C-alpha cells in the first residue's frame, strides 16, 4: 500500500517520535514493506514514519536506484535508532526531502555517525556509517526528532524560502507522488 507523504507544515513532522515494540504497531513487516513501496514510487532514498503520518521511531533507506556507488547497496530498516556519536569533519551536500518538494539546499553534517538500532528482525545493532550513508541516516534520524533539513539554513536563506514553504503547505507545488497537505483549502 502506498501512503500519501505528509507535506511541510504538518505538526507531525515537528514531533519527537515514540519508540515501538514488536507488537505495536501491529503488522510491522507490512508497514515496513509499505514504507519501501511509498518511498520507491516517490523516488526517494529515505523515508521516516512521521512522513506517512506515524509518529514512531522507524525509517527505511534504499539507494539501489541511484548512481551513487556509496549507497548503491544501502538498503536498510532502522527501528528505535539512537545516535551515539557524530564525528569527522562537517561537509556540505545539497539535500532534499519528500515532504518539502522542489526545495534543495546545502546542509553541513559531520562525516560519520555511530548509532544503535534494531533491524527488521529485532536484532540490536551498533554500527558506524560514513559519507553518503551517514548523510541519509542523519537526515532520516532528524525526522524522528522533529527536525527538517531547512532548519539548518541561515536566517537569510530561511526567510527567502518562507513563501515557498507556505505554498508547499497549501499544496501549491509540483509533485509527482501522492501527498497530504496540512493547509490545503
Ligand atoms: Ni526528509
Coordinates of C-alpha atoms and ligand atoms in Angstrom, one line a residue:
X1 CA 0.0 0.0 0.0
X2 CA 1.2 3.4 -0.9
X3 CA 0.8 6.1 1.7
X4 CA 0.4 9.8 0.8
X5 CA 3.5 11.7 2.0
X6 CA 2.9 14.3 4.6
X7 CA 3.9 17.8 3.5
X8 CA 5.8 20.6 5.2
X9 CA 3.6 22.4 7.8
X10 CA 2.0 19.3 9.3
X11 CA 2.7 19.3 13.0
X12 CA 3.5 15.6 13.0
X13 CA 6.8 16.5 11.2
X14 CA 7.7 18.5 14.3
X15 CA 7.1 15.9 17.0
X16 CA 9.7 13.7 18.6
X17 CA 8.6 10.2 17.5
X18 CA 7.9 7.4 20.0
X19 CA 9.7 4.1 20.3
X20 CA 7.9 1.0 19.1
X21 CA 7.7 -2.7 20.2
X22 CA 7.5 -5.9 18.1
X23 CA 3.7 -6.0 19.0
X24 CA 2.9 -2.3 18.4
X25 CA 2.3 -1.2 15.7
X26 CA 0.5 -4.3 14.5
X27 CA 1.9 -6.0 11.4
X28 CA 5.3 -4.2 11.4
X29 CA 6.6 -6.2 8.4
X30 CA 3.7 -5.0 6.3
X31 CA 4.3 -1.4 7.4
X32 CA 8.0 -1.7 6.5
X33 CA 7.1 -3.1 3.1
X34 CA 4.6 -0.3 2.6
X35 CA 7.2 2.3 3.5
X36 CA 9.6 0.9 0.9
X37 CA 6.8 0.9 -1.7
X38 CA 5.9 4.5 -0.8
X39 CA 9.5 5.6 -0.9
X40 CA 10.2 3.9 -4.2
X41 CA 7.2 5.4 -6.0
X42 CA 8.3 8.8 -4.8
X43 CA 11.8 8.1 -5.9
X44 CA 13.2 8.8 -2.5
X45 CA 16.3 7.3 -0.9
X46 CA 15.0 7.5 2.6
X47 CA 11.6 7.7 4.3
X48 CA 10.8 8.2 8.0
X49 CA 7.5 7.1 9.5
X50 CA 6.4 10.6 10.5
X51 CA 6.4 11.4 6.8
X52 CA 3.5 8.9 6.3
X53 CA 1.7 10.3 9.4
X54 CA 3.0 7.9 12.0
X55 CA 5.0 9.4 14.9
X56 CA 7.1 6.3 15.6
X57 CA 10.8 5.7 15.5
X58 CA 11.2 3.9 12.3
X59 CA 12.9 4.8 9.0
X60 CA 13.9 3.0 5.8
X61 CA 16.7 3.8 3.3
X62 CA 17.4 2.4 -0.2
X63 CA 19.9 3.9 -2.5
X64 CA 19.8 1.0 -5.0
X65 CA 18.1 3.0 -7.7
X66 CA 20.7 5.8 -7.6
X67 CA 24.0 6.0 -9.5
X68 CA 25.8 6.8 -6.2
X69 CA 28.3 4.0 -5.5
X70 CA 28.3 4.8 -1.8
X71 CA 24.7 4.0 -1.4
X72 CA 24.1 1.6 -4.2
X73 CA 23.9 -1.4 -1.8
X74 CA 22.5 0.6 1.0
X75 CA 19.0 -0.8 1.8
X76 CA 18.1 -1.0 5.4
X77 CA 15.5 -0.7 8.1
X78 CA 16.2 1.3 11.3
X79 CA 13.9 0.7 14.3
X80 CA 14.2 2.7 17.5
X81 CA 17.5 4.2 16.5
X82 CA 19.7 6.3 18.8
X83 CA 22.6 8.3 17.5
X84 CA 25.6 7.6 19.8
X85 CA 28.1 9.8 18.3
X86 CA 28.7 12.1 15.3
X87 CA 32.4 12.6 14.3
X88 CA 34.6 13.7 11.5
X89 CA 34.7 16.9 9.5
X90 CA 31.5 18.6 8.5
X91 CA 30.8 18.5 4.8
X92 CA 28.2 20.2 2.6
X93 CA 25.7 18.4 0.4
X94 CA 22.6 19.6 -1.3
X95 CA 19.7 17.8 0.4
X96 CA 16.1 17.5 -0.5
X97 CA 13.1 15.9 1.3
X98 CA 10.0 14.2 0.0
X99 CA 7.9 16.3 2.5
X100 CA 9.4 19.5 1.0
X101 CA 9.2 19.0 -2.8
X102 CA 11.2 21.3 -5.2
X103 CA 13.4 22.7 -2.4
X104 CA 17.1 21.6 -2.3
X105 CA 19.7 23.3 -0.2
X106 CA 23.2 22.6 1.0
X107 CA 23.4 21.3 4.6
X108 CA 26.6 20.7 6.6
X109 CA 26.7 17.5 8.6
X110 CA 29.5 15.5 10.3
X111 CA 31.1 12.8 8.1
X112 CA 30.5 9.9 10.5
X113 CA 27.6 8.7 12.6
X114 CA 27.5 5.9 15.1
X115 CA 24.1 4.6 16.0
X116 CA 22.3 1.8 17.9
X117 CA 19.1 0.5 16.4
X118 CA 17.1 -2.6 15.9
X119 CA 16.9 -4.1 12.4
X120 CA 13.7 -5.6 10.9
X121 CA 14.4 -8.9 12.7
X122 CA 14.6 -7.0 16.1
X123 CA 18.3 -7.7 16.4
X124 CA 20.1 -4.9 18.2
X125 CA 22.9 -3.4 16.0
X126 CA 25.6 -0.8 16.7
X127 CA 27.3 0.5 13.6
X128 CA 29.3 3.4 12.2
X129 CA 28.4 4.9 8.8
X130 CA 30.3 7.3 6.7
X131 CA 29.8 9.7 3.8
X132 CA 26.6 9.4 1.9
X133 CA 25.3 6.6 4.1
X134 CA 25.8 8.7 7.2
X135 CA 24.1 11.7 5.4
X136 CA 21.0 9.7 4.6
X137 CA 20.8 8.3 8.2
X138 CA 21.3 11.8 9.7
X139 CA 18.6 13.3 7.6
X140 CA 16.1 10.5 8.3
X141 CA 17.0 10.4 12.0
X142 CA 16.3 14.1 12.2
X143 CA 12.7 13.4 11.1
X144 CA 12.3 11.3 14.3
X145 CA 13.4 14.2 16.3
X146 CA 11.0 16.7 14.6
X147 CA 13.9 18.3 12.7
X148 CA 13.9 19.2 9.0
X149 CA 16.9 19.9 6.8
X150 CA 15.7 23.5 6.3
X151 CA 16.2 24.1 10.0
X152 CA 20.0 24.2 9.3
X153 CA 19.9 27.0 6.9
X154 CA 21.0 30.5 7.8
X155 CA 18.3 33.1 8.8
X156 CA 18.5 34.9 5.4
X157 CA 18.0 31.7 3.4
X158 CA 15.2 30.7 5.7
X159 CA 13.5 34.0 5.1
X160 CA 13.9 33.7 1.4
X161 CA 12.2 30.3 1.5
X162 CA 9.2 31.3 3.7
X163 CA 6.7 32.0 1.0
X164 CA 7.7 28.9 -0.9
X165 CA 7.2 26.8 2.2
X166 CA 3.8 28.3 2.9
X167 CA 2.8 27.4 -0.7
X168 CA 4.0 23.8 -0.2
X169 CA 1.9 23.5 3.0
X170 CA -1.1 24.6 0.9
X171 CA -0.4 22.1 -1.8
X172 CA 0.6 24.8 -4.3
X173 CA 3.7 22.8 -5.5
X174 CA 4.6 20.4 -8.2
X175 CA 4.9 16.8 -7.0
X176 CA 5.0 13.5 -8.8
X177 CA 3.7 11.4 -5.9
X178 CA 0.7 11.3 -3.6
X179 CA 0.9 13.9 -0.8
X180 CA -1.2 15.2 2.1
X181 CA -1.1 18.9 2.6
X182 CA -1.9 20.4 6.0
X183 CA -3.1 23.8 4.8
X184 CA -4.9 22.8 1.6
X185 CA -8.2 24.7 1.3
Ligands
LIG1 NI1 13.2 14.2 4.6

